[in-house]
PDB file of C-alpha atoms in Angstrom:
ATOM      1  CA  HIS A   1      -5.787  15.179 -20.032  1.00 45.00           C
ATOM      2  CA  ASN A   2      -3.878  16.594 -23.035  1.00 50.00           C
ATOM      3  CA  GLY A   3      -6.615  19.174 -23.444  1.00 48.00           C
ATOM      4  CA  SER A   4      -9.476  16.669 -23.356  1.00 50.00           C
ATOM      5  CA  ALA A   5     -12.065  16.113 -20.656  1.00 50.00           C
ATOM      6  CA  MET A   6     -11.690  12.801 -18.843  1.00 52.00           C
ATOM      7  CA  THR A   7     -14.907  10.825 -18.670  1.00 56.00           C
ATOM      8  CA  GLU A   8     -14.263   8.990 -15.421  1.00 60.00           C
ATOM      9  CA  PRO A   9     -15.402   9.290 -11.787  1.00 68.00           C
ATOM     10  CA  ALA A  10     -14.679  12.601 -10.121  1.00 69.00           C
ATOM     11  CA  PHE A  11     -12.938  13.052  -6.797  1.00 70.00           C
ATOM     12  CA  GLY A  12     -15.231  12.144  -3.946  1.00 76.00           C
ATOM     13  CA  SER A  13     -17.028   9.476  -5.990  1.00 83.00           C
ATOM     14  CA  VAL A  14     -16.131   6.731  -3.508  1.00 86.00           C
ATOM     15  CA  SER A  15     -19.045   5.766  -1.280  1.00 83.00           C
ATOM     16  CA  SER A  16     -19.877   3.230   1.424  1.00 83.00           C
ATOM     17  CA  GLY A  17     -18.580   0.771   2.277  1.00 86.00           C
ATOM     18  CA  ALA A  18     -15.245   1.463   0.486  1.00 88.00           C
ATOM     19  CA  SER A  19     -15.108   4.862   2.176  1.00 89.00           C
ATOM     20  CA  ALA A  20     -15.303   3.348   5.678  1.00 89.00           C
ATOM     21  CA  HIS A  21     -12.406   4.095   8.039  1.00 87.00           C
ATOM     22  CA  LYS A  22     -11.845   0.460   8.973  1.00 92.00           C
ATOM     23  CA  ALA A  23     -12.270  -1.067   5.525  1.00 92.00           C
ATOM     24  CA  ILE A  24      -9.794  -1.478   2.679  1.00 93.00           C
ATOM     25  CA  GLY A  25     -11.092   0.123  -0.512  1.00 94.00           C
ATOM     26  CA  VAL A  26      -9.856  -1.619  -3.674  1.00 95.00           C
ATOM     27  CA  GLY A  27      -9.418  -0.067  -7.106  1.00 92.00           C
ATOM     28  CA  ALA A  28      -8.854  -2.064 -10.301  1.00 91.00           C
ATOM     29  CA  HIS A  29      -5.607  -2.516 -12.234  1.00 89.00           C
ATOM     30  CA  GLU A  30      -5.216  -4.606 -15.387  1.00 86.00           C
ATOM     31  CA  ILE A  31      -1.981  -6.574 -15.480  1.00 74.00           C
ATOM     32  CA  ASP A  32      -1.092  -5.854 -19.102  1.00 68.00           C
ATOM     33  CA  PRO A  33      -1.790  -3.636 -20.930  1.00 70.00           C
ATOM     34  CA  LEU A  34      -2.866  -0.687 -18.807  1.00 74.00           C
ATOM     35  CA  CYS A  35      -6.594  -0.263 -18.431  1.00 79.00           C
ATOM     36  CA  VAL A  36      -8.318   1.642 -21.219  1.00 72.00           C
ATOM     37  CA  PHE A  37     -11.875   2.684 -20.463  1.00 61.00           C
ATOM     38  CA  TRP A  38     -13.909   5.316 -22.332  1.00 62.00           C
ATOM     39  CA  GLY A  39     -10.722   6.232 -24.159  1.00 65.00           C
ATOM     40  CA  VAL A  40      -8.755   6.878 -20.967  1.00 62.00           C
ATOM     41  CA  ASN A  41      -5.488   4.966 -20.479  1.00 68.00           C
ATOM     42  CA  SER A  42      -4.594   4.719 -16.795  1.00 72.00           C
ATOM     43  CA  ASN A  43      -2.705   2.659 -14.227  1.00 75.00           C
ATOM     44  CA  VAL A  44      -6.004   2.388 -12.377  1.00 80.00           C
ATOM     45  CA  CYS A  45      -9.105   1.546 -14.370  1.00 84.00           C
ATOM     46  CA  SER A  46     -11.242   4.612 -14.871  1.00 78.00           C
ATOM     47  CA  TYR A  47     -14.400   2.960 -13.544  1.00 83.00           C
ATOM     48  CA  SER A  48     -12.789   2.700 -10.084  1.00 86.00           C
ATOM     49  CA  SER A  49     -14.342   5.291  -7.776  1.00 86.00           C
ATOM     50  CA  ARG A  50     -11.926   7.472  -5.850  1.00 82.00           C
ATOM     51  CA  GLY A  51     -11.537   9.742  -2.881  1.00 81.00           C
ATOM     52  CA  PRO A  52     -10.990  11.881  -1.126  1.00 80.00           C
ATOM     53  CA  THR A  53     -13.617  10.857   1.376  1.00 86.00           C
ATOM     54  CA  THR A  54     -15.686  13.552   3.063  1.00 84.00           C
ATOM     55  CA  ASP A  55     -12.986  13.853   5.746  1.00 84.00           C
ATOM     56  CA  GLY A  56     -10.140  13.893   3.225  1.00 81.00           C
ATOM     57  CA  ARG A  57      -8.764  10.336   3.351  1.00 85.00           C
ATOM     58  CA  TYR A  58      -7.190   8.616   0.355  1.00 83.00           C
ATOM     59  CA  LYS A  59      -9.321   6.064  -1.456  1.00 87.00           C
ATOM     60  CA  PRO A  60      -8.862   3.528  -2.865  1.00 90.00           C
ATOM     61  CA  ASP A  61      -6.339   2.175  -0.389  1.00 92.00           C
ATOM     62  CA  ILE A  62      -4.794  -0.309  -2.820  1.00 93.00           C
ATOM     63  CA  LEU A  63      -5.237  -1.678  -6.344  1.00 93.00           C
ATOM     64  CA  GLY A  64      -6.274  -5.243  -7.116  1.00 94.00           C
ATOM     65  CA  TYR A  65      -5.715  -7.088 -10.389  1.00 92.00           C
ATOM     66  CA  THR A  66      -8.576  -7.525 -12.808  1.00 91.00           C
ATOM     67  CA  ASN A  67      -9.494  -9.047 -16.187  1.00 89.00           C
ATOM     68  CA  TYR A  68      -8.085 -12.513 -15.508  1.00 89.00           C
ATOM     69  CA  GLU A  69      -9.236 -16.092 -16.035  1.00 90.00           C
ATOM     70  CA  SER A  70     -10.767 -17.670 -12.945  1.00 90.00           C
ATOM     71  CA  SER A  71     -12.666 -20.818 -12.030  1.00 89.00           C
ATOM     72  CA  ASN A  72     -16.394 -20.892 -12.666  1.00 89.00           C
ATOM     73  CA  ALA A  73     -18.943 -22.370 -10.272  1.00 88.00           C
ATOM     74  CA  ILE A  74     -20.924 -24.035 -13.064  1.00 92.00           C
ATOM     75  CA  GLY A  75     -18.430 -26.910 -13.460  1.00 90.00           C
ATOM     76  CA  ASP A  76     -15.160 -28.424 -12.249  1.00 90.00           C
ATOM     77  CA  ASN A  77     -13.367 -27.580 -15.506  1.00 91.00           C
ATOM     78  CA  SER A  78     -15.158 -24.346 -16.333  1.00 94.00           C
ATOM     79  CA  THR A  79     -13.514 -20.915 -16.286  1.00 94.00           C
ATOM     80  CA  ILE A  80     -14.741 -17.357 -16.546  1.00 91.00           C
ATOM     81  CA  ASN A  81     -13.184 -13.937 -17.118  1.00 90.00           C
ATOM     82  CA  MET A  82     -13.273 -11.844 -13.943  1.00 90.00           C
ATOM     83  CA  GLY A  83     -13.369  -8.131 -14.658  1.00 89.00           C
ATOM     84  CA  GLY A  84     -14.063  -4.787 -13.022  1.00 89.00           C
ATOM     85  CA  THR A  85     -13.681  -4.165  -9.334  1.00 90.00           C
ATOM     86  CA  SER A  86     -15.627  -7.406  -8.854  1.00 92.00           C
ATOM     87  CA  GLY A  87     -12.486  -9.085 -10.133  1.00 92.00           C
ATOM     88  CA  ALA A  88     -10.036  -6.816  -8.313  1.00 94.00           C
ATOM     89  CA  ALA A  89     -11.448  -7.057  -4.783  1.00 95.00           C
ATOM     90  CA  PRO A  90     -11.131 -10.876  -4.530  1.00 94.00           C
ATOM     91  CA  THR A  91      -7.415 -10.715  -5.387  1.00 95.00           C
ATOM     92  CA  ILE A  92      -6.822  -8.477  -2.355  1.00 96.00           C
ATOM     93  CA  ALA A  93      -9.087 -10.675  -0.212  1.00 96.00           C
ATOM     94  CA  ALA A  94      -6.970 -13.681  -1.193  1.00 95.00           C
ATOM     95  CA  MET A  95      -3.787 -11.806  -0.340  1.00 96.00           C
ATOM     96  CA  ALA A  96      -5.272 -10.839   3.033  1.00 96.00           C
ATOM     97  CA  GLN A  97      -6.001 -14.487   3.786  1.00 95.00           C
ATOM     98  CA  MET A  98      -2.442 -15.472   2.874  1.00 95.00           C
ATOM     99  CA  PHE A  99      -1.008 -12.840   5.217  1.00 94.00           C
ATOM    100  CA  ASN A 100      -3.426 -13.996   7.916  1.00 93.00           C
ATOM    101  CA  ASN A 101      -2.245 -17.595   7.508  1.00 92.00           C
ATOM    102  CA  LEU A 102       1.426 -16.533   7.489  1.00 91.00           C
ATOM    103  CA  PHE A 103       1.120 -14.599  10.746  1.00 90.00           C
ATOM    104  CA  GLU A 104      -0.877 -17.346  12.416  1.00 90.00           C
ATOM    105  CA  LYS A 105       1.634 -20.016  11.380  1.00 89.00           C
ATOM    106  CA  ALA A 106       4.588 -17.889  12.522  1.00 85.00           C
ATOM    107  CA  THR A 107       3.246 -17.727  16.090  1.00 84.00           C
ATOM    108  CA  ASN A 108       1.257 -20.995  16.232  1.00 84.00           C
ATOM    109  CA  THR A 109      -1.831 -19.084  17.344  1.00 78.00           C
ATOM    110  CA  ALA A 110      -4.318 -16.530  16.064  1.00 78.00           C
ATOM    111  CA  ASP A 111      -5.396 -15.198  19.464  1.00 82.00           C
ATOM    112  CA  TRP A 112      -3.383 -11.993  19.046  1.00 83.00           C
ATOM    113  CA  LEU A 113      -4.118 -11.439  15.364  1.00 86.00           C
ATOM    114  CA  SER A 114      -6.312  -8.510  14.324  1.00 91.00           C
ATOM    115  CA  PRO A 115      -7.411  -7.044  10.988  1.00 93.00           C
ATOM    116  CA  GLY A 116      -4.941  -4.209  11.639  1.00 95.00           C
ATOM    117  CA  HIS A 117      -1.955  -6.551  11.298  1.00 95.00           C
ATOM    118  CA  VAL A 118      -3.267  -7.809   7.962  1.00 96.00           C
ATOM    119  CA  TYR A 119      -4.171  -4.319   6.728  1.00 97.00           C
ATOM    120  CA  ALA A 120      -0.645  -3.058   7.433  1.00 97.00           C
ATOM    121  CA  ALA A 121       0.796  -6.003   5.491  1.00 96.00           C
ATOM    122  CA  LEU A 122      -1.511  -5.290   2.542  1.00 97.00           C
ATOM    123  CA  ILE A 123      -0.508  -1.630   2.430  1.00 95.00           C
ATOM    124  CA  GLY A 124       3.156  -2.626   2.740  1.00 94.00           C
ATOM    125  CA  SER A 125       2.845  -4.844  -0.327  1.00 93.00           C
ATOM    126  CA  GLY A 126       1.957  -1.857  -2.508  1.00 90.00           C
ATOM    127  CA  GLU A 127       4.385   0.227  -4.539  1.00 84.00           C
ATOM    128  CA  ASN A 128       3.542   3.838  -3.650  1.00 79.00           C
ATOM    129  CA  THR A 129       5.119   5.797  -0.812  1.00 74.00           C
ATOM    130  CA  THR A 130       2.667   8.220   0.737  1.00 69.00           C
ATOM    131  CA  LYS A 131       3.298  11.835  -0.100  1.00 59.00           C
ATOM    132  CA  TRP A 132       0.905  14.674   0.592  1.00 49.00           C
ATOM    133  CA  GLU A 133       0.786  17.006  -2.394  1.00 48.00           C
ATOM    134  CA  GLY A 134      -1.520  19.499  -0.720  1.00 44.00           C
ATOM    135  CA  SER A 135      -3.951  19.625  -3.621  1.00 44.00           C
ATOM    136  CA  TYR A 136      -6.717  17.607  -5.206  1.00 41.00           C
ATOM    137  CA  THR A 137      -6.584  19.721  -8.358  1.00 43.00           C
ATOM    138  CA  TYR A 138      -4.827  16.990 -10.319  1.00 41.00           C
ATOM    139  CA  ILE A 139      -5.792  13.377 -10.765  1.00 42.00           C
ATOM    140  CA  GLY A 140      -2.383  11.796 -11.105  1.00 42.00           C
ATOM    141  CA  THR A 141      -1.698  11.871 -14.838  1.00 43.00           C
ATOM    142  CA  GLU A 142       1.277  14.119 -14.140  1.00 43.00           C
ATOM    143  CA  PRO A 143       4.280  12.190 -12.702  1.00 46.00           C
ATOM    144  CA  GLY A 144       4.437  12.408  -8.938  1.00 45.00           C
ATOM    145  CA  VAL A 145       1.361  14.590  -8.548  1.00 42.00           C
ATOM    146  CA  ALA A 146      -1.354  13.296  -6.238  1.00 49.00           C
ATOM    147  CA  THR A 147      -1.212   9.747  -7.608  1.00 62.00           C
ATOM    148  CA  LEU A 148      -2.321   8.467  -4.213  1.00 68.00           C
ATOM    149  CA  ASN A 149      -5.665  10.153  -4.717  1.00 69.00           C
ATOM    150  CA  ILE A 150      -6.325   7.512  -7.371  1.00 75.00           C
ATOM    151  CA  GLU A 151      -4.095   4.551  -6.587  1.00 82.00           C
ATOM    152  CA  GLY A 152      -3.633   4.378  -2.820  1.00 86.00           C
ATOM    153  CA  ALA A 153      -0.666   2.100  -2.151  1.00 89.00           C
ATOM    154  CA  GLY A 154      -0.789   1.038  -5.816  1.00 87.00           C
ATOM    155  CA  ARG A 155      -0.257  -2.420  -7.266  1.00 87.00           C
ATOM    156  CA  PRO A 156       0.525  -5.100  -4.663  1.00 90.00           C
ATOM    157  CA  LYS A 157       3.346  -7.616  -4.600  1.00 89.00           C
ATOM    158  CA  MET A 158       3.727  -9.897  -1.602  1.00 89.00           C
ATOM    159  CA  PRO A 159       7.249  -9.935  -0.099  1.00 88.00           C
ATOM    160  CA  VAL A 160       9.492 -12.870  -1.041  1.00 87.00           C
ATOM    161  CA  ASN A 161      12.992 -14.188  -0.324  1.00 89.00           C
ATOM    162  CA  GLY A 162      13.450 -12.561   3.041  1.00 90.00           C
ATOM    163  CA  THR A 163      11.810 -11.785   6.361  1.00 92.00           C
ATOM    164  CA  VAL A 164       8.670 -10.060   7.614  1.00 92.00           C
ATOM    165  CA  THR A 165       8.410  -8.305  10.980  1.00 93.00           C
ATOM    166  CA  PHE A 166       4.949  -7.445  12.252  1.00 93.00           C
ATOM    167  CA  GLY A 167       3.270  -6.207  15.401  1.00 94.00           C
ATOM    168  CA  GLY A 168       1.621  -3.240  17.044  1.00 95.00           C
ATOM    169  CA  VAL A 169       2.412  -0.260  19.266  1.00 97.00           C
ATOM    170  CA  THR A 170       0.371   2.386  21.049  1.00 97.00           C
ATOM    171  CA  ILE A 171       1.092   6.058  20.427  1.00 97.00           C
ATOM    172  CA  GLU A 172      -0.104   8.126  23.381  1.00 96.00           C
ATOM    173  CA  ASN A 173       0.888  11.698  22.554  1.00 96.00           C
ATOM    174  CA  THR A 174       2.334  13.988  19.916  1.00 96.00           C
ATOM    175  CA  GLY A 175       6.070  13.359  19.722  1.00 96.00           C
ATOM    176  CA  ASP A 176       5.924   9.739  20.890  1.00 97.00           C
ATOM    177  CA  LEU A 177       8.388   7.563  18.983  1.00 97.00           C
ATOM    178  CA  ALA A 178       8.348   3.772  18.719  1.00 97.00           C
ATOM    179  CA  THR A 179      11.336   2.032  17.120  1.00 97.00           C
ATOM    180  CA  VAL A 180      11.402  -1.414  15.519  1.00 97.00           C
ATOM    181  CA  ASN A 181      14.907  -2.754  14.823  1.00 97.00           C
ATOM    182  CA  VAL A 182      15.292  -4.807  11.653  1.00 96.00           C
ATOM    183  CA  ASN A 183      18.402  -6.695  10.562  1.00 95.00           C
ATOM    184  CA  VAL A 184      19.212  -6.241   6.881  1.00 95.00           C
ATOM    185  CA  PRO A 185      21.761  -8.536   5.178  1.00 93.00           C
ATOM    186  CA  GLN A 186      24.424  -7.205   2.821  1.00 90.00           C
ATOM    187  CA  GLY A 187      23.096  -6.656  -0.683  1.00 88.00           C
ATOM    188  CA  ALA A 188      19.391  -6.875   0.203  1.00 91.00           C
ATOM    189  CA  CYS A 189      17.385  -5.290  -2.571  1.00 89.00           C
ATOM    190  CA  GLY A 190      14.903  -3.456  -0.406  1.00 90.00           C
ATOM    191  CA  VAL A 191      12.965  -2.733   2.760  1.00 93.00           C
ATOM    192  CA  LYS A 192       9.232  -2.060   2.742  1.00 93.00           C
ATOM    193  CA  GLY A 193       7.383  -0.747   5.758  1.00 94.00           C
ATOM    194  CA  ALA A 194       3.765   0.194   6.399  1.00 96.00           C
ATOM    195  CA  ILE A 195       1.518   1.214   9.271  1.00 96.00           C
ATOM    196  CA  TRP A 196      -2.260   1.254   9.581  1.00 96.00           C
ATOM    197  CA  TRP A 197      -4.326   2.498  12.489  1.00 96.00           C
ATOM    198  CA  PRO A 198      -8.035   2.208  13.346  1.00 95.00           C
ATOM    199  CA  GLU A 199      -9.970   5.446  13.644  1.00 92.00           C
ATOM    200  CA  SER A 200     -13.686   5.849  14.214  1.00 88.00           C
ATOM    201  CA  ALA A 201     -15.750   8.120  11.998  1.00 83.00           C
ATOM    202  CA  GLY A 202     -16.314  10.630  14.797  1.00 85.00           C
ATOM    203  CA  GLN A 203     -12.720  10.594  16.049  1.00 88.00           C
ATOM    204  CA  ASP A 204     -10.305  13.475  15.513  1.00 90.00           C
ATOM    205  CA  HIS A 205      -7.692  12.372  12.977  1.00 91.00           C
ATOM    206  CA  ASN A 206      -4.307  11.294  14.335  1.00 94.00           C
ATOM    207  CA  ASP A 207      -1.330  11.971  12.079  1.00 93.00           C
ATOM    208  CA  ILE A 208       1.252   9.184  12.388  1.00 95.00           C
ATOM    209  CA  ASP A 209       4.503   9.208  10.373  1.00 94.00           C
ATOM    210  CA  LEU A 210       6.825   6.389   9.336  1.00 95.00           C
ATOM    211  CA  ILE A 211      10.624   6.672   9.113  1.00 95.00           C
ATOM    212  CA  ILE A 212      13.397   4.277   8.046  1.00 95.00           C
ATOM    213  CA  ARG A 213      16.974   4.928   9.216  1.00 96.00           C
ATOM    214  CA  ASN A 214      20.001   2.984   7.983  1.00 95.00           C
ATOM    215  CA  PRO A 215      22.796   1.642  10.263  1.00 96.00           C
ATOM    216  CA  LYS A 216      24.446   5.099  10.137  1.00 96.00           C
ATOM    217  CA  ASN A 217      21.229   6.567  11.571  1.00 96.00           C
ATOM    218  CA  ILE A 218      20.569   8.445   8.321  1.00 95.00           C
ATOM    219  CA  ILE A 219      16.951   8.751   7.203  1.00 94.00           C
ATOM    220  CA  VAL A 220      16.646   6.775   3.965  1.00 93.00           C
ATOM    221  CA  GLY A 221      12.861   6.522   3.838  1.00 91.00           C
ATOM    222  CA  LEU A 222      10.103   8.842   5.048  1.00 90.00           C
ATOM    223  CA  ALA A 223       6.316   8.784   4.806  1.00 88.00           C
ATOM    224  CA  GLU A 224       4.754  11.794   6.437  1.00 82.00           C
ATOM    225  CA  SER A 225       1.442  13.573   6.573  1.00 67.00           C
ATOM    226  CA  GLY A 226      -0.340  11.226   4.249  1.00 69.00           C
ATOM    227  CA  ASN A 227      -4.001  12.170   4.430  1.00 75.00           C
ATOM    228  CA  SER A 228      -5.274   8.781   5.512  1.00 87.00           C
ATOM    229  CA  VAL A 229      -5.095   6.141   8.251  1.00 93.00           C
ATOM    230  CA  TRP A 230      -1.997   4.505   6.810  1.00 93.00           C
ATOM    231  CA  GLU A 231       1.529   5.259   5.682  1.00 93.00           C
ATOM    232  CA  ARG A 232       3.866   3.285   3.447  1.00 92.00           C
ATOM    233  CA  VAL A 233       7.580   3.759   2.831  1.00 91.00           C
ATOM    234  CA  SER A 234      10.243   1.745   1.016  1.00 90.00           C
ATOM    235  CA  VAL A 235      13.983   1.771   0.435  1.00 91.00           C
ATOM    236  CA  ASP A 236      15.326   0.435  -2.864  1.00 88.00           C
ATOM    237  CA  GLY A 237      18.814  -1.034  -2.733  1.00 87.00           C
ATOM    238  CA  GLY A 238      19.383  -0.456  -6.432  1.00 82.00           C
ATOM    239  CA  VAL A 239      22.051  -2.407  -8.316  1.00 80.00           C
ATOM    240  CA  LYS A 240      24.516  -2.726  -5.410  1.00 86.00           C
ATOM    241  CA  GLY A 241      21.972  -3.561  -2.727  1.00 89.00           C
ATOM    242  CA  LEU A 242      21.527  -2.107   0.738  1.00 92.00           C
ATOM    243  CA  LEU A 243      24.182  -1.532   3.364  1.00 91.00           C
ATOM    244  CA  ALA A 244      24.132  -4.391   5.868  1.00 94.00           C
ATOM    245  CA  GLY A 245      23.291  -3.796   9.493  1.00 96.00           C
ATOM    246  CA  GLN A 246      20.491  -2.869  11.848  1.00 97.00           C
ATOM    247  CA  TYR A 247      17.907  -0.533  10.371  1.00 97.00           C
ATOM    248  CA  LYS A 248      15.475   1.429  12.525  1.00 97.00           C
ATOM    249  CA  VAL A 249      11.865   1.632  11.448  1.00 97.00           C
ATOM    250  CA  GLN A 250      10.326   4.396  13.532  1.00 97.00           C
ATOM    251  CA  ILE A 251       6.669   5.206  14.137  1.00 97.00           C
ATOM    252  CA  LEU A 252       6.245   8.850  15.089  1.00 97.00           C
ATOM    253  CA  GLY A 253       3.196  10.522  16.547  1.00 96.00           C
ATOM    254  CA  PHE A 254       3.297  13.746  14.527  1.00 94.00           C
ATOM    255  CA  GLU A 255      -0.044  15.101  15.725  1.00 93.00           C
ATOM    256  CA  VAL A 256      -1.919  12.868  18.141  1.00 95.00           C
ATOM    257  CA  ASN A 257      -5.259  13.857  19.671  1.00 93.00           C
ATOM    258  CA  SER A 258      -6.017  10.599  21.499  1.00 94.00           C
ATOM    259  CA  GLN A 259      -4.420   7.270  22.405  1.00 95.00           C
ATOM    260  CA  GLN A 260      -3.835   5.469  19.127  1.00 96.00           C
ATOM    261  CA  PRO A 261      -3.059   1.773  18.475  1.00 97.00           C
ATOM    262  CA  VAL A 262      -0.861   1.417  15.377  1.00 97.00           C
ATOM    263  CA  TYR A 263      -0.130  -1.805  13.486  1.00 97.00           C
ATOM    264  CA  TYR A 264       3.026  -2.281  11.436  1.00 97.00           C
ATOM    265  CA  SER A 265       4.487  -4.618   8.848  1.00 96.00           C
ATOM    266  CA  ILE A 266       8.125  -4.505   7.686  1.00 96.00           C
ATOM    267  CA  SER A 267       9.571  -6.769   5.005  1.00 94.00           C
ATOM    268  CA  VAL A 268      13.194  -7.244   3.952  1.00 94.00           C
ATOM    269  CA  SER A 269      13.876  -9.100   0.700  1.00 90.00           C
ATOM    270  CA  LYS A 270      17.154 -10.311  -0.760  1.00 86.00           C
ATOM    271  CA  SER A 271      15.803 -10.364  -4.314  1.00 80.00           C
ATOM    272  CA  GLN A 272      12.667  -9.647  -6.337  1.00 75.00           C
ATOM    273  CA  CYS A 273      11.745  -6.670  -4.146  1.00 76.00           C
ATOM    274  CA  PHE A 274      10.118  -4.402  -6.696  1.00 65.00           C
ATOM    275  CA  CYS A 275       8.513  -4.816 -10.095  1.00 59.00           C
ATOM    276  CA  LYS A 276       9.301  -2.412 -12.897  1.00 56.00           C
ATOM    277  CA  GLN A 277       7.741  -2.186 -16.336  1.00 51.00           C
ATOM    278  CA  VAL A 278      10.147  -2.207 -19.269  1.00 49.00           C
ATOM    279  CA  SER A 279       9.486  -2.222 -22.989  1.00 50.00           C
ATOM    280  CA  VAL A 280      11.176  -4.917 -25.081  1.00 49.00           C
ATOM    281  CA  LEU A 281      10.478  -4.988 -28.832  1.00 50.00           C
ATOM    282  CA  GLY A 282       7.208  -3.191 -28.237  1.00 52.00           C
ATOM    283  CA  LEU A 283       6.058  -5.585 -25.518  1.00 50.00           C
ATOM    284  CA  ASN A 284       5.403  -4.525 -21.938  1.00 47.00           C
ATOM    285  CA  ILE A 285       7.415  -6.770 -19.629  1.00 46.00           C
ATOM    286  CA  TRP A 286       7.306  -6.781 -15.812  1.00 44.00           C
ATOM    287  CA  SER A 287      10.838  -7.196 -14.467  1.00 46.00           C
ATOM    288  CA  TYR A 288      11.516  -7.990 -10.814  1.00 46.00           C
ATOM    289  CA  ILE A 289      14.655  -6.683  -9.096  1.00 45.00           C
TER     290      ILE A 289
END
């Protein structure tokens, strides 16, 4: 980076069990400031191992927050600093439990609930839209280049002030298209959608894409050919907000080799959809829009 060698894990450094197909691998992100490790300043802490896996999937899948004050088991009033990926992974585990509880409460039963529903919700809470750059030459320091190789879905933020639609479909063949209709109110600040599907280690990879169309049937969000078992896409309403109406979130079997269950999570928020970092008087401030 800037002519200097980066002393951090190389591509392919992720190992079991984070590399498993049906597990969520978690990298570490410090809330503020950005993580600095061995002189490297990065959105993801440099000690976080990374993909691709041996079969080319993105890892980590998502970033968890680290270097925070937490309770300590030695006493009721004792605290401890939680750092590293040992601190990051529990924040995603807690988020997973909250999604699990939300889905169970929404339907008054957990009989239907699977890890896939929760995984899709976790991926949907991230900030990165999947985009295949076609190269692992870069590690993401350049804007828009292969950042998913390091960050996965990026920093998470659970959806607020709106609705969440969740469920599952089965994609049988290449070209199959499943559509989920979502009502978006006037001025909504954003729509976030994600899919996750379970593949076995010996299974041929199925390529599933995710599309968002607005009420005029125009594609406003597209996640395609991400080299993993998930896709994430979002639509930012900007200052004026989104056009009201029925949006179509479509799950497309781009290249399907076998029958594939796919789980989805779609959130629509009226406010506080996305977090953006701004600098005010030299301070890094997270602003929600």
